[in-house]
mmCIF file of C-alpha atoms in Angstrom:
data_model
loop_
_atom_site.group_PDB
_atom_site.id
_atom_site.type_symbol
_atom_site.label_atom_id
_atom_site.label_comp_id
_atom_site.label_asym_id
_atom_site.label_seq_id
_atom_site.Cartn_x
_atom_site.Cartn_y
_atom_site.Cartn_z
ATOM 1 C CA UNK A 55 19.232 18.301 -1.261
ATOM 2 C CA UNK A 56 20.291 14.738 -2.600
ATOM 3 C CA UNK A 57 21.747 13.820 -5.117
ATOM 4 C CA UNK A 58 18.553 14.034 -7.653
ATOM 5 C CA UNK A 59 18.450 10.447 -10.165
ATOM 6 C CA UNK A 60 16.631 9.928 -13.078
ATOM 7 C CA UNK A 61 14.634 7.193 -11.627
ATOM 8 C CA UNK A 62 14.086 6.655 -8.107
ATOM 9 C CA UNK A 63 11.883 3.117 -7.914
ATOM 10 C CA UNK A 64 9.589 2.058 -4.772
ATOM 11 C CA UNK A 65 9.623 -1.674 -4.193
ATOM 12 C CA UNK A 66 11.353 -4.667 -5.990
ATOM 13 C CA UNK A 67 9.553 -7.926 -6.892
ATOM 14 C CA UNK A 68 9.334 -8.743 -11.232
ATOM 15 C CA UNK A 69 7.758 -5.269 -11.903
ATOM 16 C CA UNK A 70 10.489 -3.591 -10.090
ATOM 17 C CA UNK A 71 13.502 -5.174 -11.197
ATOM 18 C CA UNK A 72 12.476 -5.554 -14.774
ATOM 19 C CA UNK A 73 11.745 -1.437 -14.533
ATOM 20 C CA UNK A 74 15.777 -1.230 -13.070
ATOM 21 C CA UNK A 75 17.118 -3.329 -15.532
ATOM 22 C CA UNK A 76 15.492 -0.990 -18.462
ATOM 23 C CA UNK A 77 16.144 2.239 -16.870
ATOM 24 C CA UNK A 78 19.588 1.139 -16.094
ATOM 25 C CA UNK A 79 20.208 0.042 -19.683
ATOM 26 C CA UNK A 80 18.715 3.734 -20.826
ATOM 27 C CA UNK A 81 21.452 5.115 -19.108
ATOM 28 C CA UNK A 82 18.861 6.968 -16.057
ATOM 29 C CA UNK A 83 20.586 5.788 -13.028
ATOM 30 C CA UNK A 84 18.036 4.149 -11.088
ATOM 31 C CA UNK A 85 18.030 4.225 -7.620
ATOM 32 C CA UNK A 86 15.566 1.142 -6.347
ATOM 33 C CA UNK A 87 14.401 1.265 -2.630
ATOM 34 C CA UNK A 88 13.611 -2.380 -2.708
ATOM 35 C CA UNK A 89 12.550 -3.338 0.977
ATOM 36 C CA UNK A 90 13.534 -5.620 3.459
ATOM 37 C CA UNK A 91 11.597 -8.433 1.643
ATOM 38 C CA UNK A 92 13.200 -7.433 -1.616
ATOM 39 C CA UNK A 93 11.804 -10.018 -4.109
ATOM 40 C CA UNK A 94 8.525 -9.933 -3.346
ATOM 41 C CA UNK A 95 6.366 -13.138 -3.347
ATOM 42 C CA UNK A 96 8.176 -14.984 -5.575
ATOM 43 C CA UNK A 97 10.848 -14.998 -2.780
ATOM 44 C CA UNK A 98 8.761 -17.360 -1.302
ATOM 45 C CA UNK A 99 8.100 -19.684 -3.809
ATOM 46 C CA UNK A 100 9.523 -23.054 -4.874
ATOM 47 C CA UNK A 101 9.430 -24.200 -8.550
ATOM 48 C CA UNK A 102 8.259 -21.617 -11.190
ATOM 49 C CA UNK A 103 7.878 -23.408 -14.327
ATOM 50 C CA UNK A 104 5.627 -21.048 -16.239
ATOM 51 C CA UNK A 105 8.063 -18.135 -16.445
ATOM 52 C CA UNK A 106 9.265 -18.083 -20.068
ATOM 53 C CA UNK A 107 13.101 -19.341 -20.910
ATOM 54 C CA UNK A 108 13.171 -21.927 -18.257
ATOM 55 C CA UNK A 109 11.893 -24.890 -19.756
ATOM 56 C CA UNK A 110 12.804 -27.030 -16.812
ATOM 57 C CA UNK A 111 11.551 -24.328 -14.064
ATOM 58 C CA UNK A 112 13.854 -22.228 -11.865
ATOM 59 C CA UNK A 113 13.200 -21.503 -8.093
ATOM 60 C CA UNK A 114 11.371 -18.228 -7.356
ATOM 61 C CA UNK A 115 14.733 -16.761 -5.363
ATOM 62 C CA UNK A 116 16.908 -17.817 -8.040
ATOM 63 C CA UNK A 117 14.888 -15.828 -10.563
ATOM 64 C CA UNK A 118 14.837 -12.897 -8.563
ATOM 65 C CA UNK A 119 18.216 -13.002 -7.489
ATOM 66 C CA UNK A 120 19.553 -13.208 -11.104
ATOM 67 C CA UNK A 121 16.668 -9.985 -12.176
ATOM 68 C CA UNK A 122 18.403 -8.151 -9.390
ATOM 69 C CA UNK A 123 22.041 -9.209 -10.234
ATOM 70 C CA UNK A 124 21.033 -7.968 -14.656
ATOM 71 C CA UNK A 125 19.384 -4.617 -13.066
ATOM 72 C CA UNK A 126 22.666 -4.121 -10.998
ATOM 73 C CA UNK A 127 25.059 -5.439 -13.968
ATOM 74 C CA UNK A 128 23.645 -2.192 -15.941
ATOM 75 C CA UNK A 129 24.074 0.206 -13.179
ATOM 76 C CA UNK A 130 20.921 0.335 -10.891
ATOM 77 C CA UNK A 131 21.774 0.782 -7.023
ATOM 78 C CA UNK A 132 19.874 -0.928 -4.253
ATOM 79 C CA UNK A 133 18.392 0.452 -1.210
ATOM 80 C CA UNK A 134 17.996 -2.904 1.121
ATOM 81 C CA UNK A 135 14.901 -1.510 3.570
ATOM 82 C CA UNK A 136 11.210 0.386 3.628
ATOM 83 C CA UNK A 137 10.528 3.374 2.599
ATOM 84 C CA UNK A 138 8.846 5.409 5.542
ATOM 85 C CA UNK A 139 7.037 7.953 3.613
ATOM 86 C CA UNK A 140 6.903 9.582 0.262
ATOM 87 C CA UNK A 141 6.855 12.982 -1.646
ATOM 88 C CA UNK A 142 4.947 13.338 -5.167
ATOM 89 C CA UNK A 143 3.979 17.011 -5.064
ATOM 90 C CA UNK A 144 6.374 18.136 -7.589
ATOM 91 C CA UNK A 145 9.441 16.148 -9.206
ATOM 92 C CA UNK A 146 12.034 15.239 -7.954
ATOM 93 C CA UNK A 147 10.062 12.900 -6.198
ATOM 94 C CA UNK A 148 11.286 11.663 -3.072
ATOM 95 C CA UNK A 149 10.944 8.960 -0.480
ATOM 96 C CA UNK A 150 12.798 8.451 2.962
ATOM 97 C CA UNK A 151 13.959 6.141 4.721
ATOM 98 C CA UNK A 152 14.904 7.119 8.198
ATOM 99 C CA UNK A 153 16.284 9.937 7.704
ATOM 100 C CA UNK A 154 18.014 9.512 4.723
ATOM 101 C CA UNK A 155 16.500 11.048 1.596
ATOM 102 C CA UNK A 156 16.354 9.849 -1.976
ATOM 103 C CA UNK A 157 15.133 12.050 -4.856
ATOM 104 C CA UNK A 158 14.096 10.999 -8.539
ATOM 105 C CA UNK A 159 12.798 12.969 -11.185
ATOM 106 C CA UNK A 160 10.507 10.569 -11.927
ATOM 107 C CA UNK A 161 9.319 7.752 -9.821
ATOM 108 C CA UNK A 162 7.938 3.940 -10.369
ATOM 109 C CA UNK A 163 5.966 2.108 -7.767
ATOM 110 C CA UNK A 164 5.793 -1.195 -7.841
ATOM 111 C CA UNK A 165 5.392 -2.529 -3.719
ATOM 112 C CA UNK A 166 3.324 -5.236 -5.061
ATOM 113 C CA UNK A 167 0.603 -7.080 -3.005
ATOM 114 C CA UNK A 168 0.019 -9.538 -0.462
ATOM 115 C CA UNK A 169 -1.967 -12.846 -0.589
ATOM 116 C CA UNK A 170 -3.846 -12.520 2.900
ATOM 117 C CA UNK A 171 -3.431 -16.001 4.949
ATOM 118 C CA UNK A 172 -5.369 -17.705 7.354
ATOM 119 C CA UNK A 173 -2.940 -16.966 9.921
ATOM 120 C CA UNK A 174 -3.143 -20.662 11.627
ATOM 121 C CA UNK A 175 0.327 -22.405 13.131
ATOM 122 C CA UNK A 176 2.875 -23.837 10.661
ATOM 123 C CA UNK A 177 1.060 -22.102 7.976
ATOM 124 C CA UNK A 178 4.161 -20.028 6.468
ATOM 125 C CA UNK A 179 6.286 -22.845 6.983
ATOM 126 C CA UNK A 180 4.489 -24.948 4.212
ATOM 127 C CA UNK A 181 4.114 -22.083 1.672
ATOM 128 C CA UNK A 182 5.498 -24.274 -1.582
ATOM 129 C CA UNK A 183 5.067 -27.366 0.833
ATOM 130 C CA UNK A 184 1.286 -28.084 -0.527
ATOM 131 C CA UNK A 185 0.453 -24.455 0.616
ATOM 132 C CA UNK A 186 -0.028 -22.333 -1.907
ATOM 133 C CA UNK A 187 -1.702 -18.698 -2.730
ATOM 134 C CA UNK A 188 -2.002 -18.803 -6.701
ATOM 135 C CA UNK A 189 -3.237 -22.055 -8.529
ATOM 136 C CA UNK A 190 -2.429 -20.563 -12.179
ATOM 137 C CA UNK A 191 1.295 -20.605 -10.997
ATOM 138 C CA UNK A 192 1.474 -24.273 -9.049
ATOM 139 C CA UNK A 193 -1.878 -26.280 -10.044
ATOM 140 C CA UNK A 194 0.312 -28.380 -12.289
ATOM 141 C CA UNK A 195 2.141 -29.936 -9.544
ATOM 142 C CA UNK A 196 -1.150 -31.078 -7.770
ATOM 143 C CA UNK A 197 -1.926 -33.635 -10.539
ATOM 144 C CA UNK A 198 -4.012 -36.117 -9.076
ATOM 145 C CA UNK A 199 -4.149 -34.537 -5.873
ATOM 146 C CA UNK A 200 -7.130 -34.217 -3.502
ATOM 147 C CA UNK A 201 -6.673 -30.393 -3.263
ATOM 148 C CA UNK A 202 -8.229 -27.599 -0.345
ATOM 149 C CA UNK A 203 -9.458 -24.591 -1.792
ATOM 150 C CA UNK A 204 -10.323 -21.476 1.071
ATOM 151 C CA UNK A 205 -12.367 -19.179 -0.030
ATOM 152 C CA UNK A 206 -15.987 -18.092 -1.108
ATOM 153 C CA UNK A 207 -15.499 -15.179 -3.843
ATOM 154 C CA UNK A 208 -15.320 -15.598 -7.386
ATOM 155 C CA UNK A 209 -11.410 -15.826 -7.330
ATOM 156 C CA UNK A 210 -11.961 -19.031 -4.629
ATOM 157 C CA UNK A 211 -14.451 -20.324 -7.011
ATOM 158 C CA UNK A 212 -12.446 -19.656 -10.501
ATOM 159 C CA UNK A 213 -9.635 -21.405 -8.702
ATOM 160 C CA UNK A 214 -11.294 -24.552 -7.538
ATOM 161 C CA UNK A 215 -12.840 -25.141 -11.269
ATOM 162 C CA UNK A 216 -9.416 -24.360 -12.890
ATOM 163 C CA UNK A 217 -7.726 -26.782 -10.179
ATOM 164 C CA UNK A 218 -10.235 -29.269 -11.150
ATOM 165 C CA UNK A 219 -8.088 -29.992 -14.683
ATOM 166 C CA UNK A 220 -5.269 -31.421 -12.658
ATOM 167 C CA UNK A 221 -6.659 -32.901 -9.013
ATOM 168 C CA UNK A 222 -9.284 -35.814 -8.543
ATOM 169 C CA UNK A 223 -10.984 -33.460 -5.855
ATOM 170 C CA UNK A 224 -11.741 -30.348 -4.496
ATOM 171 C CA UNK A 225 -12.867 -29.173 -1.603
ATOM 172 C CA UNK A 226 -14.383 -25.679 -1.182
ATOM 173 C CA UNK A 227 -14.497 -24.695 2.268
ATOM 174 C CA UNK A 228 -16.494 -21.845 2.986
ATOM 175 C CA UNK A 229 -17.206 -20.155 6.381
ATOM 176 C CA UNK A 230 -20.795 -19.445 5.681
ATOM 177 C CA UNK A 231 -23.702 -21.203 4.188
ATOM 178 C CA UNK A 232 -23.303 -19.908 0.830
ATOM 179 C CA UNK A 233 -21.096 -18.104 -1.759
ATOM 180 C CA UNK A 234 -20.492 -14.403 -2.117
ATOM 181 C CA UNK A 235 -19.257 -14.953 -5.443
ATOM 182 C CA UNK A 236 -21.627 -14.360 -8.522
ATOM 183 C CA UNK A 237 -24.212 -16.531 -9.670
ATOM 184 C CA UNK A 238 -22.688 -17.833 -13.390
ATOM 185 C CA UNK A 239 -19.331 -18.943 -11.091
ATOM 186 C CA UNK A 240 -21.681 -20.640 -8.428
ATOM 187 C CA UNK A 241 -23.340 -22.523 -11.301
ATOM 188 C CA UNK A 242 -20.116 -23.406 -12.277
ATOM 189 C CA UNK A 243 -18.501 -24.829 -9.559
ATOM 190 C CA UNK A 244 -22.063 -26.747 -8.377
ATOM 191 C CA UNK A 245 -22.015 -28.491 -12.230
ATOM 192 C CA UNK A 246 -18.476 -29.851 -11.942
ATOM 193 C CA UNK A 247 -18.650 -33.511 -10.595
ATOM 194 C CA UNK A 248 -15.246 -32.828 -9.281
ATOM 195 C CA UNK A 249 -15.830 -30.113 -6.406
ATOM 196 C CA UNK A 250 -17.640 -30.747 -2.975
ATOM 197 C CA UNK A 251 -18.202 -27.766 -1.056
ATOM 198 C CA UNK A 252 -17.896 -27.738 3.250
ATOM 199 C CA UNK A 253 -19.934 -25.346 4.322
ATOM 200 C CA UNK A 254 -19.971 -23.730 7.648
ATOM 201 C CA UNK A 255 -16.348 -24.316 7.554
ATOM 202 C CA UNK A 256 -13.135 -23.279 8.333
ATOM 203 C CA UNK A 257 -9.200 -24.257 8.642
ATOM 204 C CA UNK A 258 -8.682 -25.193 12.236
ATOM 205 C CA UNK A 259 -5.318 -26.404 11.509
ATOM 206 C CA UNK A 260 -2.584 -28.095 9.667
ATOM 207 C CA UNK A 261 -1.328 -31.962 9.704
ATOM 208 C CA UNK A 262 2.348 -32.469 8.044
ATOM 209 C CA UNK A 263 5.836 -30.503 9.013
ATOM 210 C CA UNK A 264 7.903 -31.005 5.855
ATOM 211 C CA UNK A 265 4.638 -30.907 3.642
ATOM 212 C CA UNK A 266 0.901 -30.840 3.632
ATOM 213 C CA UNK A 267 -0.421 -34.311 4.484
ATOM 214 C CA UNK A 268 -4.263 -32.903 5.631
ATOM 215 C CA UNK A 269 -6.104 -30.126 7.061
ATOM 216 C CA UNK A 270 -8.119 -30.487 10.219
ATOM 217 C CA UNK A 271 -11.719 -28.515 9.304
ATOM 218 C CA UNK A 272 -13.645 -26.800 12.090
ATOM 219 C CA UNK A 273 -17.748 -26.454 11.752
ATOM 220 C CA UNK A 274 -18.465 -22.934 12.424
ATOM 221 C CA UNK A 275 -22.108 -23.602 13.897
ATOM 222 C CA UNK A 276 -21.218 -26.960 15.948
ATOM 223 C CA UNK A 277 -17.638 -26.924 16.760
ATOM 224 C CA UNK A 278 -16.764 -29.983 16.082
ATOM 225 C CA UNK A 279 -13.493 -30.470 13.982
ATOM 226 C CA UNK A 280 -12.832 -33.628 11.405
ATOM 227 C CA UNK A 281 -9.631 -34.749 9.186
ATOM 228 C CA UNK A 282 -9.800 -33.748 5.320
ATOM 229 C CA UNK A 283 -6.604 -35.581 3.651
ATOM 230 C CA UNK A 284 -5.146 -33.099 1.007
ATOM 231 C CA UNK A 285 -2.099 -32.909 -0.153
ATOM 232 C CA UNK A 286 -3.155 -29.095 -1.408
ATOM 233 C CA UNK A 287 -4.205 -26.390 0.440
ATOM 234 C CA UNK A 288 -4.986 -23.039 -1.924
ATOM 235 C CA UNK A 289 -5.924 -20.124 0.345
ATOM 236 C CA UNK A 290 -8.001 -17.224 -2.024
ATOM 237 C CA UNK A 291 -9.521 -15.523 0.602
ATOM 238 C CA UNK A 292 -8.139 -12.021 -1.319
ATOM 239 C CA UNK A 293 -4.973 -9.893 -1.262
ATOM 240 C CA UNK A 294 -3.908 -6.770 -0.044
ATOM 241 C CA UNK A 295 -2.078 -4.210 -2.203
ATOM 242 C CA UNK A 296 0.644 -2.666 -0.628
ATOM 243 C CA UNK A 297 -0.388 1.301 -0.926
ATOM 244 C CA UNK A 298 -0.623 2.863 2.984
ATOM 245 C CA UNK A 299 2.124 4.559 2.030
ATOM 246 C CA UNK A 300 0.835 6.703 -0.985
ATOM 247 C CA UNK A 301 -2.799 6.712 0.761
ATOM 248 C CA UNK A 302 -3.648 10.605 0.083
ATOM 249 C CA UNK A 303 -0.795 11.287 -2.479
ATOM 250 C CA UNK A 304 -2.726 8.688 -5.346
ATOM 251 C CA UNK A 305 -5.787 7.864 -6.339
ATOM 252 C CA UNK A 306 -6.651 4.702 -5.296
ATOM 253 C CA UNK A 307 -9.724 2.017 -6.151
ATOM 254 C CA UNK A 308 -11.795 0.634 -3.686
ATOM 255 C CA UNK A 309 -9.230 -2.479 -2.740
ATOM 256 C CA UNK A 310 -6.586 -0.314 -2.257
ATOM 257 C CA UNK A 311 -4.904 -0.587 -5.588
ATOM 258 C CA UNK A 312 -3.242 2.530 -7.237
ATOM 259 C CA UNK A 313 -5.302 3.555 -10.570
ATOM 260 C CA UNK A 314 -3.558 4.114 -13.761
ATOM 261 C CA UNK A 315 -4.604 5.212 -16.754
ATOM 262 C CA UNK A 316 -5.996 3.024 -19.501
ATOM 263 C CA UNK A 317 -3.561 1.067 -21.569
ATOM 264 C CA UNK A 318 -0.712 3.024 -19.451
ATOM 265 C CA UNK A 319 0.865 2.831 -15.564
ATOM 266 C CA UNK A 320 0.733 6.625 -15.230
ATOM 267 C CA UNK A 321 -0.881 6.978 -11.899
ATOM 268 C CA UNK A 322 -2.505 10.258 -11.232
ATOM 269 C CA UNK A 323 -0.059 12.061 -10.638
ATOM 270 C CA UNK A 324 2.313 13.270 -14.022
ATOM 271 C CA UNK A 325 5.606 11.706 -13.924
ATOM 272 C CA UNK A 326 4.797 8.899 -11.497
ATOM 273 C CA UNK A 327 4.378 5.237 -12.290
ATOM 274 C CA UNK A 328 2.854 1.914 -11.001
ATOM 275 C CA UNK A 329 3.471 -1.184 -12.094
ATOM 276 C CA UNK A 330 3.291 -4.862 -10.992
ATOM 277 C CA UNK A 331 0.560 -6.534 -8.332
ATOM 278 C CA UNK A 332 0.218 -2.876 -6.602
ATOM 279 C CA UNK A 333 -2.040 -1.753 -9.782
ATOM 280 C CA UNK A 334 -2.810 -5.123 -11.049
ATOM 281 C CA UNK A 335 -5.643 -7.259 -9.196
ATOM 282 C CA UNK A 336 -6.590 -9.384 -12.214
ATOM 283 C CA UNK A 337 -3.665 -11.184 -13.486
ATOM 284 C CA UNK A 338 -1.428 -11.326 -10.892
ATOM 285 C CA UNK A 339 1.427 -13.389 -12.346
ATOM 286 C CA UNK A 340 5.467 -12.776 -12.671
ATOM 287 C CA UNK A 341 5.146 -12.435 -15.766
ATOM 288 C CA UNK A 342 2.983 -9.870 -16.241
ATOM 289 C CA UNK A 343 4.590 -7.502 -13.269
ATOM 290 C CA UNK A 344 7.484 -8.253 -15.637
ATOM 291 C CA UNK A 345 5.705 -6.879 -18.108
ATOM 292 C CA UNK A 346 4.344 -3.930 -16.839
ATOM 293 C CA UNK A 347 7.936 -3.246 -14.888
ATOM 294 C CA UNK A 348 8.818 -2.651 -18.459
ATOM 295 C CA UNK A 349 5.867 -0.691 -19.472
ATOM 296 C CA UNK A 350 6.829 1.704 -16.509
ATOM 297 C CA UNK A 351 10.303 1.943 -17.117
ATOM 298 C CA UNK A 352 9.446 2.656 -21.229
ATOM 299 C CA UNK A 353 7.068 5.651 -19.817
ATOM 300 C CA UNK A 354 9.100 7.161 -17.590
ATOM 301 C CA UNK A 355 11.931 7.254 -20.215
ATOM 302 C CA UNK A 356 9.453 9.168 -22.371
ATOM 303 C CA UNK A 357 7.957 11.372 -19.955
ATOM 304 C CA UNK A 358 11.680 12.208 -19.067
ATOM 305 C CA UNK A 359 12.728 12.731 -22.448
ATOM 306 C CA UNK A 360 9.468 15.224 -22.895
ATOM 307 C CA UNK A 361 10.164 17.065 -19.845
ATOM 308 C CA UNK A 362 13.953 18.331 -20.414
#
């Protein structure tokens, strides 16, 4: 057997690192399999300037780096790559990777989501370019923009009103000829003089290299293709929790996301906890992974405490 920790902790991202940093402090020795994109999304971001303390901003790495640099200051190790698989029968909890085994008496999941793109050249490349996944965390920096907005749920539609307080337009493309999203966000978004809606539309491609300067729109009935200037591009076309691997070990909603318990991240399984974007499909926001990273970390401490 390994060496059996406190805390053994599934993914990195806010949630994860702010559950290291408190289990580290509480003295539980945290071991964090953080994954090759350690981080999560806010490794990919530019400017974050609604993160509290940072009154001038802070770039998304540079806050992650420094969460991960406090969690190790207090004693947390860091496993650098994927888990392959997990245990949650009975703690110690474990999870591989490879071959190599790491064991935890109690465990905190927090492998986060993914924002699902439109999978079109150069799109990755201009992700904080005038590409973005979340207009709650970079509308601001669109003032007066003309602004792209992908999508035809009631996220797509929330964020094309909500972007409407900072750009002079918005365009809702839309694939189809109308909206899946419900009828009080349709009326919505129709009312406000500020968004036009393409329909039978999609994003055939993308003009600019070192940032957005357009999007070239396809008609899905005709075919023909014509240049939208935007400066914007918001893709809210959903996001994917990352939960294959506990599949069968946790209950899990109809999206995918692992279910906790009301006003808790207990997960259904005693002694294991979720936190961050891989329980949370409302909010979705650093600071609220944050948040619940600390919820986790609080709960476990508890649980471990009552189970001596």
């Amino acid at each position: 057997m390994p060496e059996v920790r406190d805390v053994l902790i599934v993914g990195s991202g806010p949630a994860g690192l702010t559950a290291a940093i408190y289990t580290a402090r509480a003295n539980l020795r945290p071991i964090v399999i953080e994954g090759f994109s350690s981080g999560g999304q806010l490794m990919l971001t530019t400017e974050v300037e609604n993160f509290p303390g940072f009154p001038e901003g802070i770039m998304g790495p540079e806050l992650m780096t420094n969460m991960r640099a406090q969690a190790e200051r207090f004693g947390a190790e860091f496993i650098t790559a994927n888990a392959d698989r997990i245990d949650v029968t009975s703690s110690p909890f474990g999870a591989w990777v490879g071959n190599d085994e790491y064991r935890g008496r109690a465990m905190i999941i927090s492998t986060g989501a993914t924002a699902r793109m439109l999978g079109i050249e150069g799109e990755a490349g201009l992700v904080g370019r005038g590409v973005s996944t979340c207009a709650t965390c970079d509308g601001f920096f669109f003032r007066d923009h003309e602004i792209v907005v992908v999508g035809g749920g009631d996220s797509a539609l929330e964020e094309a009103s909500f972007l409407t307080k900072f750009a002079s337009r918005v365009t809702l493309v839309h694939r189809r000829d109308e909206f899946r999203a419900s009828k009080i966000m349709q009326d919505r978004a129709f009312a406000n003089p500020k968004i036009e809606v393409a329909w039978n539309s999609v994003v055939d491609s993308l003009i600019g290299t070192d940032k957005l300067e357009g999007v070239v729109l396809r008609d899905t009935v005709t075919g023909a293709t014509r240049r939208l200037d935007a400066t914007g591009l918001f893709i809210a076309i959903g996001h994917d929790p990352t939960t294959e691997l506990f599949r069968g070990h946790l209950t899990l909603d109809g999206d995918g996301y692992i279910v906790t318990a009301p006003d808790s991240t207990l997960t259904s399984v005693d002694g294991v906890f979720a936190a961050g974007d891989v329980q949370d499909h409302v909010y979705r926001q650093a600071i609220t992974a944050a948040g619940s990273g600390c919820m986790a970390a609080i709960e476990a401490e508890r649980w471990l405490a009552a189970h001596e």
